[in-house]
mmCIF file of C-alpha atoms in Angstrom:
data_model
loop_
_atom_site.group_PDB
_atom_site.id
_atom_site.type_symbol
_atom_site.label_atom_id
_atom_site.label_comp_id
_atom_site.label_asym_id
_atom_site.label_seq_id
_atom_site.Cartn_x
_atom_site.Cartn_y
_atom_site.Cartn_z
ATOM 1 C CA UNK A 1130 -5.930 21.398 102.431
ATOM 2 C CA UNK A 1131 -3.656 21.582 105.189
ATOM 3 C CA UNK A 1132 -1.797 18.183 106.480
ATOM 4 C CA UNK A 1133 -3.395 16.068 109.257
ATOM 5 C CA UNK A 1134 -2.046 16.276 112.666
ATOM 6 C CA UNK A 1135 -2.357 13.328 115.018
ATOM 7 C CA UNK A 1136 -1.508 14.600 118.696
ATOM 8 C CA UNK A 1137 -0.472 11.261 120.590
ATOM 9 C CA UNK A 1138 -0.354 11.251 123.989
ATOM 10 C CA UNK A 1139 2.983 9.356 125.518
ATOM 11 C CA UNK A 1140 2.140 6.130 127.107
ATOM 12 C CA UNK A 1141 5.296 3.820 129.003
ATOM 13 C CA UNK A 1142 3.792 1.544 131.180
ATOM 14 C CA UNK A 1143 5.066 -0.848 133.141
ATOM 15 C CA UNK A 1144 3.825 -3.882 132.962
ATOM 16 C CA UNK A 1145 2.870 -6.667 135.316
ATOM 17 C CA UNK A 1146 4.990 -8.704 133.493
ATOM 18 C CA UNK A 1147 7.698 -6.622 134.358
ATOM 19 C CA UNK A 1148 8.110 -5.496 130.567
ATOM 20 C CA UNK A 1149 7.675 -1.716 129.876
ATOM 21 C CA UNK A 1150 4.810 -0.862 127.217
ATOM 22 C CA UNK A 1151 4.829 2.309 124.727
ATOM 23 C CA UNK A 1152 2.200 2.248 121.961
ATOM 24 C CA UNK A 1153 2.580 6.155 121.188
ATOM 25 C CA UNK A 1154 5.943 5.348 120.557
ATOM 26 C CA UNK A 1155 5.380 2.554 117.939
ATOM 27 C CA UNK A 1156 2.778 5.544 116.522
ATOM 28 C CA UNK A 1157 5.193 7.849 116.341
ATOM 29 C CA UNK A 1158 7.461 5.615 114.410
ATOM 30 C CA UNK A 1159 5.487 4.459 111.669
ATOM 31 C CA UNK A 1160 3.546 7.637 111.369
ATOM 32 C CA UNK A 1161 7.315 9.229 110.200
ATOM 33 C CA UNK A 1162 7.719 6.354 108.161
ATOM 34 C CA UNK A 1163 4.640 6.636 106.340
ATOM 35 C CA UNK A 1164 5.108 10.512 106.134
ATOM 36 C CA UNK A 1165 2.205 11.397 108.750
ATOM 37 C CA UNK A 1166 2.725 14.434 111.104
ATOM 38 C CA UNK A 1167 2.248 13.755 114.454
ATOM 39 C CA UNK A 1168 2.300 16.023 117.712
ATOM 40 C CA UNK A 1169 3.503 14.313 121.235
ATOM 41 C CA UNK A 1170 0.955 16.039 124.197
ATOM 42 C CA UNK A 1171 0.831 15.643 127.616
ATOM 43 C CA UNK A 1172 -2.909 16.233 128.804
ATOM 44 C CA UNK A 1173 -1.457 16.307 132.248
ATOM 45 C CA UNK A 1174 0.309 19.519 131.898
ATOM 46 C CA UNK A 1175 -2.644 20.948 133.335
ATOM 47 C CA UNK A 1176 -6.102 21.328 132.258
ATOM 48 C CA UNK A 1177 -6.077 23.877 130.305
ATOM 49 C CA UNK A 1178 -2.941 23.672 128.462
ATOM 50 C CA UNK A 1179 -3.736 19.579 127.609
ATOM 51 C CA UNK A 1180 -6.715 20.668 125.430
ATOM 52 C CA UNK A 1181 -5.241 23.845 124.386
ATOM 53 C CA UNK A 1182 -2.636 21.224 122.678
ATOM 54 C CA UNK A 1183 -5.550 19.266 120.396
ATOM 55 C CA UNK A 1184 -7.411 22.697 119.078
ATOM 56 C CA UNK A 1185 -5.892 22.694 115.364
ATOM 57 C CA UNK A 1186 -5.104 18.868 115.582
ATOM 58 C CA UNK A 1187 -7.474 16.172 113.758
ATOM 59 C CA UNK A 1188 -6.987 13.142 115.506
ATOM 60 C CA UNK A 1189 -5.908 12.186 119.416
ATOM 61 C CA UNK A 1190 -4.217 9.037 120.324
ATOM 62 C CA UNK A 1191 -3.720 7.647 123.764
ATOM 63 C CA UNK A 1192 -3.313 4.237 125.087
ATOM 64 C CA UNK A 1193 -3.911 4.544 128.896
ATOM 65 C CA UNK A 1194 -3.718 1.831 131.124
ATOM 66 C CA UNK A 1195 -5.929 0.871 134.272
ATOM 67 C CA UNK A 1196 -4.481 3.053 137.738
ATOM 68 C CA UNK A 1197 -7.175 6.129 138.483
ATOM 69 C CA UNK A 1198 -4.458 8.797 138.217
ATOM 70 C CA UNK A 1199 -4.326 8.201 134.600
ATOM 71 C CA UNK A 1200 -7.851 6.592 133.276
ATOM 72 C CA UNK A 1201 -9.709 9.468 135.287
ATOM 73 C CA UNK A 1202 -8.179 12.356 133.052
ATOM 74 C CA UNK A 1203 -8.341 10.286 130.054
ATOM 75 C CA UNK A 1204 -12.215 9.181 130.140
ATOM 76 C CA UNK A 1205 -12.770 12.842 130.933
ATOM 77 C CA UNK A 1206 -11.122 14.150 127.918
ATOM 78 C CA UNK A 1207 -12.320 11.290 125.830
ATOM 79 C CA UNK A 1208 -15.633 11.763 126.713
ATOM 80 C CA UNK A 1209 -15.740 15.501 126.306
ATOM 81 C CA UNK A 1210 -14.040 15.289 122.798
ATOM 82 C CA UNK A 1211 -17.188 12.817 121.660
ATOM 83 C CA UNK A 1212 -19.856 15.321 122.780
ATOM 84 C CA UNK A 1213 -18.684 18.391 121.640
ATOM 85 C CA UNK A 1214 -15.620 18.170 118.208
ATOM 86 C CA UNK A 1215 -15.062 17.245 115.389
ATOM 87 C CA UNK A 1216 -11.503 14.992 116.428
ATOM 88 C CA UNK A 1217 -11.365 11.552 115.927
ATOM 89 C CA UNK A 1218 -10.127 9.669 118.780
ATOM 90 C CA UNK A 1219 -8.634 6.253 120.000
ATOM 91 C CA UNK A 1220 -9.682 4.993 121.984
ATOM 92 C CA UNK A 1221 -13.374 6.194 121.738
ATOM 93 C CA UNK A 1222 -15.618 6.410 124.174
ATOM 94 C CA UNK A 1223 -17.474 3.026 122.939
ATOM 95 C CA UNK A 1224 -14.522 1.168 123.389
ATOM 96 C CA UNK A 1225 -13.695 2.551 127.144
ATOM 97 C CA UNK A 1226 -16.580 4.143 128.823
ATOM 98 C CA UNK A 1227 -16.580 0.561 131.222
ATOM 99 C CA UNK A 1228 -13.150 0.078 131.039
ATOM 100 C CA UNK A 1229 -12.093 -1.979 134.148
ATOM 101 C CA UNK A 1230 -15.632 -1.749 135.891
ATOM 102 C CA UNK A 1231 -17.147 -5.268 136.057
ATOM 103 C CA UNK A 1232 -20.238 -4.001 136.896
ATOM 104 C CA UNK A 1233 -20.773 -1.621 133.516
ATOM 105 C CA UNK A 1234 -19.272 -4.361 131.768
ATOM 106 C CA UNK A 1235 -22.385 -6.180 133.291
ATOM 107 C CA UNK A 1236 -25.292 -3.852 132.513
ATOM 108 C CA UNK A 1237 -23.763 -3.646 128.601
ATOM 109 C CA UNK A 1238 -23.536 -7.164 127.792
ATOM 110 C CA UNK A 1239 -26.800 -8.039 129.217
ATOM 111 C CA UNK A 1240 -28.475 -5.691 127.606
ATOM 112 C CA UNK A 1241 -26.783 -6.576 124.326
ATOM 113 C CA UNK A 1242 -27.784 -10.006 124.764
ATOM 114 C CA UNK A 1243 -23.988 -11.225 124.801
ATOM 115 C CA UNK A 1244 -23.841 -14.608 126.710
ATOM 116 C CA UNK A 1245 -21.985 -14.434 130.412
ATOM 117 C CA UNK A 1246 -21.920 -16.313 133.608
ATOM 118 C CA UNK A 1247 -25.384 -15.541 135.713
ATOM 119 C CA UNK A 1248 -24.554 -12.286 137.578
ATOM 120 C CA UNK A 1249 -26.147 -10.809 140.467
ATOM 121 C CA UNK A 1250 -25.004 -7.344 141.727
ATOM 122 C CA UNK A 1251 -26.465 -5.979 145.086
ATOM 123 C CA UNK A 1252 -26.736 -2.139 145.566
ATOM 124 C CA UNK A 1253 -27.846 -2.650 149.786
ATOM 125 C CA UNK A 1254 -27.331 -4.702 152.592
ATOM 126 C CA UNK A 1255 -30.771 -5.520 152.748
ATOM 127 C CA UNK A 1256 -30.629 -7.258 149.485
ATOM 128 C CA UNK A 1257 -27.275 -8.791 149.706
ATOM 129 C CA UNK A 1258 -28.120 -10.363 153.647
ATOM 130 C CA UNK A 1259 -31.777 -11.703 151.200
ATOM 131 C CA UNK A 1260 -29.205 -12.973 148.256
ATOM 132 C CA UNK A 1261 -26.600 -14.743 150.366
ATOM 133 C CA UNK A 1262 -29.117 -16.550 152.405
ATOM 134 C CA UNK A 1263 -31.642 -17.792 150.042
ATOM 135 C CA UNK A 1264 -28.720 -18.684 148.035
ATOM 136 C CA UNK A 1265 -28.428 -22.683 146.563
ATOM 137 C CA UNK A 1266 -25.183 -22.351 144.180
ATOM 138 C CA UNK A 1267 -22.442 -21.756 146.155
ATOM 139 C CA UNK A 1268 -19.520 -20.976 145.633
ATOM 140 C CA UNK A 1269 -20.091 -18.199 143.816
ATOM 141 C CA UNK A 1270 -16.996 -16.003 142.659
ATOM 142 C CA UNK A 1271 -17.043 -12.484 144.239
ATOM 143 C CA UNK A 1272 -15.790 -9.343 142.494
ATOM 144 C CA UNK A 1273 -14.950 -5.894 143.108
ATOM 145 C CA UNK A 1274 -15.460 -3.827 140.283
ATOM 146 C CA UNK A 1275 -11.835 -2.824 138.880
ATOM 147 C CA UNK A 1276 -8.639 -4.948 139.367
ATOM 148 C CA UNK A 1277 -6.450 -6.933 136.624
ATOM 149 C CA UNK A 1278 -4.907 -10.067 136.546
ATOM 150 C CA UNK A 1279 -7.221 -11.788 138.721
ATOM 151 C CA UNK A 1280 -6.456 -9.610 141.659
ATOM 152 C CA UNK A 1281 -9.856 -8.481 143.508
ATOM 153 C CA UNK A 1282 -11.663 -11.934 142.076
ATOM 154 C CA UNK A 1283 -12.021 -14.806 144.771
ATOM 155 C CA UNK A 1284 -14.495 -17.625 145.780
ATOM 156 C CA UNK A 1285 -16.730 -17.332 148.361
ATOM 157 C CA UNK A 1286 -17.831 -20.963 149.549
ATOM 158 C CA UNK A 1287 -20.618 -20.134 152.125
ATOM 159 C CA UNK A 1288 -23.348 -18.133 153.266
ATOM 160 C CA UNK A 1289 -20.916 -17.357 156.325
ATOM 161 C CA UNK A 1290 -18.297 -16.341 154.029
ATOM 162 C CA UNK A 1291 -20.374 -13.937 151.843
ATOM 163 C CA UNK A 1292 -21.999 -12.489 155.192
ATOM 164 C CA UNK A 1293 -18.421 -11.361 155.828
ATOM 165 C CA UNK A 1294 -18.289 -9.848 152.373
ATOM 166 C CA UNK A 1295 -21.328 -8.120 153.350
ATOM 167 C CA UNK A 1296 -20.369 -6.711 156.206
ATOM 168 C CA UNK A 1297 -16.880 -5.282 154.727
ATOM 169 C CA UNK A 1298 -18.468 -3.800 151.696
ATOM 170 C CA UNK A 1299 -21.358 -2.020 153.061
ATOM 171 C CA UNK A 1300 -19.293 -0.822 156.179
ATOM 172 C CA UNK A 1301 -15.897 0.012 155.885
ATOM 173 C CA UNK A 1302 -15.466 -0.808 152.485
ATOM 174 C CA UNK A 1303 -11.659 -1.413 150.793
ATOM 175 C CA UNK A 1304 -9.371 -0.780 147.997
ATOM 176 C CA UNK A 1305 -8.344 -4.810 147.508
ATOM 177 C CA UNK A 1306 -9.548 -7.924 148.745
ATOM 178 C CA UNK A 1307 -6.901 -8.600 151.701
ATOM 179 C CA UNK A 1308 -5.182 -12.427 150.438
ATOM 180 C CA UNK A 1309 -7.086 -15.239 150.642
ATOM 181 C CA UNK A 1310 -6.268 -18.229 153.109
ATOM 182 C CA UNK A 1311 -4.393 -15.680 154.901
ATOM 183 C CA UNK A 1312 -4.660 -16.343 159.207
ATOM 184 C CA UNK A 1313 -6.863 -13.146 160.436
ATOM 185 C CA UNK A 1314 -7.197 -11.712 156.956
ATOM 186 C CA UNK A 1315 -9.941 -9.221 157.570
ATOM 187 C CA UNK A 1316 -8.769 -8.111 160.529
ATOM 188 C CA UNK A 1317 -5.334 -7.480 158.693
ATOM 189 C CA UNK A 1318 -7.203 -5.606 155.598
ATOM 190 C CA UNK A 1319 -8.816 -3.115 158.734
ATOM 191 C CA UNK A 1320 -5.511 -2.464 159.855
ATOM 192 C CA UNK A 1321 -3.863 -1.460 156.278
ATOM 193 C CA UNK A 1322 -6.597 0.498 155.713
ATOM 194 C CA UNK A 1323 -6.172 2.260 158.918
ATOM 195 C CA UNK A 1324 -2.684 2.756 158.944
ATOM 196 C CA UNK A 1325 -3.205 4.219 155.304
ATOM 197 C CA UNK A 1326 -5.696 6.834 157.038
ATOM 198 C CA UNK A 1327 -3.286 8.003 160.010
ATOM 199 C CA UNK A 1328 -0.375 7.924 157.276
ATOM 200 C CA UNK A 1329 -2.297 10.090 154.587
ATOM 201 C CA UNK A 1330 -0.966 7.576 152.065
ATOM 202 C CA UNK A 1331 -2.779 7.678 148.744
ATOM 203 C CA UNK A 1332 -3.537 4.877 146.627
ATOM 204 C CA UNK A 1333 -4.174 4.576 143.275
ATOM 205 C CA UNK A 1334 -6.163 2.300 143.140
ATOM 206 C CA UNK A 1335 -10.243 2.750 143.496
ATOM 207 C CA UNK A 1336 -12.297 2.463 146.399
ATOM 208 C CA UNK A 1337 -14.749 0.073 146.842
ATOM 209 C CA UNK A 1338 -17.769 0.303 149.495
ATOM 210 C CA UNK A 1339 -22.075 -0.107 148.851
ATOM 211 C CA UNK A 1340 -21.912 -2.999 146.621
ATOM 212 C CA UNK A 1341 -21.990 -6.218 145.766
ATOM 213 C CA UNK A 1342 -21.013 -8.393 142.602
ATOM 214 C CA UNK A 1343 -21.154 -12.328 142.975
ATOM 215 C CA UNK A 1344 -21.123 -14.060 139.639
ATOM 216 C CA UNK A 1345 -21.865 -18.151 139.053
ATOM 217 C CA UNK A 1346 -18.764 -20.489 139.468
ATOM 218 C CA UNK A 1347 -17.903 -22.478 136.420
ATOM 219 C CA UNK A 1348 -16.667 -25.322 136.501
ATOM 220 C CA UNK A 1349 -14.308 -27.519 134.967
ATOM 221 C CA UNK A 1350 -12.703 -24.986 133.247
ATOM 222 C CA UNK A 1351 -8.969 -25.369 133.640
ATOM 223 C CA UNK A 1352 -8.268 -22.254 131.325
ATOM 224 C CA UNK A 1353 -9.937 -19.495 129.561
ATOM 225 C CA UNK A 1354 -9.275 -18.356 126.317
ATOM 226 C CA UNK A 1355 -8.503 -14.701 125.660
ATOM 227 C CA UNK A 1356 -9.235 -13.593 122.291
ATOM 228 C CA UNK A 1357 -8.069 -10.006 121.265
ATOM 229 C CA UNK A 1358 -10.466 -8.109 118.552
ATOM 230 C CA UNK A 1359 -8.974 -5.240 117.009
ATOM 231 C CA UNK A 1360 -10.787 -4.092 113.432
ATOM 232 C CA UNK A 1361 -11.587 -6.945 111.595
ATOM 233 C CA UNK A 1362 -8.599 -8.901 113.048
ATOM 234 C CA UNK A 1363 -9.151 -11.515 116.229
ATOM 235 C CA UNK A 1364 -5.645 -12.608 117.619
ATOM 236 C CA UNK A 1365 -6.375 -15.992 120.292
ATOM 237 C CA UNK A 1366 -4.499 -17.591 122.730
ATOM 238 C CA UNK A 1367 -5.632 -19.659 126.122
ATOM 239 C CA UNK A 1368 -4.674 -19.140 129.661
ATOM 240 C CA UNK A 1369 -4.168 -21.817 131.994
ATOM 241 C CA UNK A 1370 -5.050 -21.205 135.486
ATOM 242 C CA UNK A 1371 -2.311 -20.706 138.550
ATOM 243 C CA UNK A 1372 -2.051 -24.152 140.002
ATOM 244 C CA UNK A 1373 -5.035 -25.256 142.703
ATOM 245 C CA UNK A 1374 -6.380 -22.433 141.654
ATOM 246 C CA UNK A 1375 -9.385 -21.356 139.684
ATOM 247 C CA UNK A 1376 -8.050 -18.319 138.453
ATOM 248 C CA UNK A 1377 -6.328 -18.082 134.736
ATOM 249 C CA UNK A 1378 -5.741 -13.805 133.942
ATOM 250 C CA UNK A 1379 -1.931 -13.409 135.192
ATOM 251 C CA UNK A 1380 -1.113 -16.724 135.401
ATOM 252 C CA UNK A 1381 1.637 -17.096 132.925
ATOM 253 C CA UNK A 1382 0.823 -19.808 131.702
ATOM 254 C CA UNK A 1383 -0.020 -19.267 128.335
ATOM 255 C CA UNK A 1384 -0.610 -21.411 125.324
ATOM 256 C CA UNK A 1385 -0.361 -19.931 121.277
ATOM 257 C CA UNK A 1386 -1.288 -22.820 119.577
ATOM 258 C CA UNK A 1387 -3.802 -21.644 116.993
ATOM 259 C CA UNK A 1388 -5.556 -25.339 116.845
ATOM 260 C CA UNK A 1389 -6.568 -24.988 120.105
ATOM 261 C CA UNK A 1390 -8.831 -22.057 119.257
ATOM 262 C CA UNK A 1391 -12.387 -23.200 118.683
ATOM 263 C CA UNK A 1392 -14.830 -21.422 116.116
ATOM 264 C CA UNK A 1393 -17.355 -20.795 118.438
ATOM 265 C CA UNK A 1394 -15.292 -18.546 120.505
ATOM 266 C CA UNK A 1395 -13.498 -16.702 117.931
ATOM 267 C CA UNK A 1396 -17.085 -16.048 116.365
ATOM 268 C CA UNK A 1397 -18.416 -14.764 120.209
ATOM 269 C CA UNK A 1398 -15.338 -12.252 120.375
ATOM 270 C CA UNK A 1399 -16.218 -11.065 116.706
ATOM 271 C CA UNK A 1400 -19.827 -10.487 117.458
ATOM 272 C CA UNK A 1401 -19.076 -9.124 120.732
ATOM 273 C CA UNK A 1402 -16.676 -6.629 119.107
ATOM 274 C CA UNK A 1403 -19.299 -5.887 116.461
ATOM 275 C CA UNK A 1404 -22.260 -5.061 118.805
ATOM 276 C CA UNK A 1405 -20.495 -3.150 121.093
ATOM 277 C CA UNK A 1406 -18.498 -0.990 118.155
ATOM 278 C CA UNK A 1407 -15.211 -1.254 119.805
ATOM 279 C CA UNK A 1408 -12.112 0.028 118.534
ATOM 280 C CA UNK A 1409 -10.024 -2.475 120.350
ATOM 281 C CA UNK A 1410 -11.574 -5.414 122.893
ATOM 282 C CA UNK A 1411 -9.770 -8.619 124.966
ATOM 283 C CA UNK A 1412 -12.517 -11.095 125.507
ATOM 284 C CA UNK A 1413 -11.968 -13.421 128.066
ATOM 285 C CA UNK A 1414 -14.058 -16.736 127.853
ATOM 286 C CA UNK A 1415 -15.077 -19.514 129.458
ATOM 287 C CA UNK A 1416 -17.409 -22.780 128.787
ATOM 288 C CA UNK A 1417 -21.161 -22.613 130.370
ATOM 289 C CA UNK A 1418 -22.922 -26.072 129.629
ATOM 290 C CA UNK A 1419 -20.669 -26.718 126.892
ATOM 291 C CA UNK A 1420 -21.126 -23.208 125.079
ATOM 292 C CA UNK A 1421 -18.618 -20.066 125.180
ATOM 293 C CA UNK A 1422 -19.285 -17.470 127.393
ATOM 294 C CA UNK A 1423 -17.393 -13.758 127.972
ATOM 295 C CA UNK A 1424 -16.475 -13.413 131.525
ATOM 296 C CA UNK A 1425 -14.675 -10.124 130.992
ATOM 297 C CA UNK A 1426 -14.119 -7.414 128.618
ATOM 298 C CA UNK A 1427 -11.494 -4.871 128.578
ATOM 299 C CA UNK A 1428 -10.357 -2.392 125.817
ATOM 300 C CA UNK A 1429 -6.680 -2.643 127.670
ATOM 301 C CA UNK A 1430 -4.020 -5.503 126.797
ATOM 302 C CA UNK A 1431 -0.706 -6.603 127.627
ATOM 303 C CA UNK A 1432 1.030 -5.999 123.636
ATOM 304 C CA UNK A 1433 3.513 -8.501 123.930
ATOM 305 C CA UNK A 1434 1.035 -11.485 124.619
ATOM 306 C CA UNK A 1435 -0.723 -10.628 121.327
ATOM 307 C CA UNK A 1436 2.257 -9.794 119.360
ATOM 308 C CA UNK A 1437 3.553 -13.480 120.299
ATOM 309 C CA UNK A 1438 0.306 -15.030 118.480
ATOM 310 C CA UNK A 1439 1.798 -16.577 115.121
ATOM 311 C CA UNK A 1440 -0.962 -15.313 113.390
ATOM 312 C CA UNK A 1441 -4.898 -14.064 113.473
ATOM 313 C CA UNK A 1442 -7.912 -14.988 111.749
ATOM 314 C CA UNK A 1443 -9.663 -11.976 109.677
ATOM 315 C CA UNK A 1444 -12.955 -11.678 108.914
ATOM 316 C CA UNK A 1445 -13.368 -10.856 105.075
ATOM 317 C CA UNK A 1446 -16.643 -9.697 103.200
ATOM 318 C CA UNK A 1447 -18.209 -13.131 100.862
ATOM 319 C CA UNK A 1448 -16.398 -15.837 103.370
ATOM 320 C CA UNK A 1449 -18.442 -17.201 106.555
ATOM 321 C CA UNK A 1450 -15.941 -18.088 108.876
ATOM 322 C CA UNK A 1451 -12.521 -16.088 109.659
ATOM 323 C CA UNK A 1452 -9.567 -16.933 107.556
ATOM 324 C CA UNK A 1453 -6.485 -17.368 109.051
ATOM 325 C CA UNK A 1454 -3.305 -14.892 108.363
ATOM 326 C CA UNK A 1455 0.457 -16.300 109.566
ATOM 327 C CA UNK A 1456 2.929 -14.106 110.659
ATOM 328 C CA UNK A 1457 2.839 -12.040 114.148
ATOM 329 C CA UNK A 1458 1.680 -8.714 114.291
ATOM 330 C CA UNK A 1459 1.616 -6.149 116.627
ATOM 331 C CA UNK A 1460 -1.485 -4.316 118.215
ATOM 332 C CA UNK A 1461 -0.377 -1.233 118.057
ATOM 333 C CA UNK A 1462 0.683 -1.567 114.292
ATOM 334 C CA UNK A 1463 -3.535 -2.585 113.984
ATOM 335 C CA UNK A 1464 -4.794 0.174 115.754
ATOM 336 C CA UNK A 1465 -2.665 2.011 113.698
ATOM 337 C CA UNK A 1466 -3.192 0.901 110.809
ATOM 338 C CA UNK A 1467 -6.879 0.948 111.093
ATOM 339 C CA UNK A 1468 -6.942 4.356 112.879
ATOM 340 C CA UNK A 1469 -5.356 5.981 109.981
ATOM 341 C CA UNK A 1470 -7.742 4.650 107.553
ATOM 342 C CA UNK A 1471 -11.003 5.888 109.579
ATOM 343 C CA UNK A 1472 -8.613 9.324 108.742
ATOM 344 C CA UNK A 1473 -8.145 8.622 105.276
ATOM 345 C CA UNK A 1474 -4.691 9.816 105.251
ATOM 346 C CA UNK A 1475 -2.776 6.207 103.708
#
């Protein structure tokens, strides 16, 4: 039997945190150490040459982060390797199909009966002008459907407000929500967006037009907790939000203490996980009436956040409830690790 090859596609990101972020190059490193051949690729070569690369490989690796010019290719290739061969793959298309697309996000934890914030999402101005007037329970928190660290996520306080909303994203529609509290703010996102017309400028970032996402406002929550599930592994820590501000994701502010973890959220991110059959998943939660509730999902993570945890709580067969493991680990080294298993190649 000939050896397994992994091809790994190079990942080095950076970060919003200003760090720089390589997971294949982590892989790389323990697959020599653990004598497991490996095979750097670059999909982006061009199209025919990036698959040409996997045809006598057995496994494809590639941690791709959120910006179109990368996640397009990727969920492409991803998603033709699961229809048609016989390679395993990380991430697979469970875990990213709805990767940074609130809406999909939406439609698959509804429908797996995973408890979220009441969300309504609008698919014509008809219906949206209905929604925002008969409305009782503002604010509600508006969303367009991709953006990270809170960016593209605001609260919209009125019926006036949301009729502006309205009238952006089934008109001209946008790539960002222009800045909040900002004098003229509309009128400023029309002119970026026009400028970036006459200027032929590309973005990459999506485009956002003939929709509408408003989810309930929650609350006296002054965090969220953001629990990481990777295998059978949940790593936890909580996010306080940006000062007068509702906001938590890419706030800085974060807190590792394992005692402020509560059960009932670690045991919503492991059923989550389960149901979904995800590879990798950040949960990000929030308190509805007392009881947890996912706000977001997203396959993608910021390593160094998780890596700082002092330890995780595992789930093992004949024990109810998680046990805890100290000592810091990183989630590359548990994608690895559990990647290579699914291969059994250890």
């Amino acid at each position: 039997m000939n050896k397994p090859i992994i091809a790994i596609q190079k990942d080095h990101q950076l970060l919003t945190s200003g760090r720089y972020q390589s997971f294949s190059a982590r892989w790389h490193e323990l697959a020599a150490q653990q004598g497991i051949t490996t095979r750097a690729i670059d999909i982006f070569s061009n199209a025919t040459d990036g698959v040409a690369q996997l045809q006598d490989c057995d496994a494809f690796m590639y941690w791709f982060a959120q910006p179109p010019s990368v996640s397009r290719p990727a969920r492409k290739l991803i998603a033709s390797l699961a229809h048609v061969s016989k390679i395993r793959v990380f991430p697979n298309l469970n875990t990213i199909w709805h990767f940074d697309d609130k809406i999909a996000e939406f439609y698959l934890l509804r429908l797996a009966g995973i408890p979220i914030p009441k969300t309504t999402v609008l698919w014509s101005r008809d219906q949206a002008v209905e929604f925002i007037t008969t409305a009782t329970s503002y604010p509600l928190v508006l969303k367009l459907t991709s953006g990270i660290i809170s960016r593209n996520v605001e609260l919209v306080h009125n019926a006036k407000a949301a009729h502006r909303c309205v009238q952006e994203l089934f008109g001209s529609g946008m790539h960002t929500l222009p800045p909040p509290n900002f004098p003229f703010r509309w009128y400023l996102k029309r002119i970026l967006e026009a400028s970036r017309i006459l200027l032929c400028r590309e973005r990459d970032e999506e485009f956002h037009k003939g929709y509408l996402l408003f989810q309930e406002f929650l609350p006296g929550n002054d965090f969220d907790i953001r629990i990481t599930i990777i295998g059978n592994r949940a790593f936890a820590f909580r996010r306080h939000n940006r000062p007068n501000d509702f906001r938590a994701s890419g706030s800085g502010r974060i807190d590792w203490d394992p005692t402020q973890i509560p059960l009932d959220a670690l045991m919503l991110a492991f059923k989550t996980a389960k149901t979904l059959k995800t590879q990798s998943l950040a949960v990000d939660i929030l308190r509805r009436n007392g009881e947890p509730v996912i706000v977001e999902i997203s396959y993608y993570y910021e390593g160094w956040a998780v890596a700082a945890c002092p330890g995780h709580w595992q789930l093992q067969n004949h024990f109810p409830q998680p046990i805890w493991v100290e000592g810091s680990m990183r989630p590359e080294d548990a994608i690895w690790s559990d990647f290579i298993a699914c291969l059994d190649i250890q």
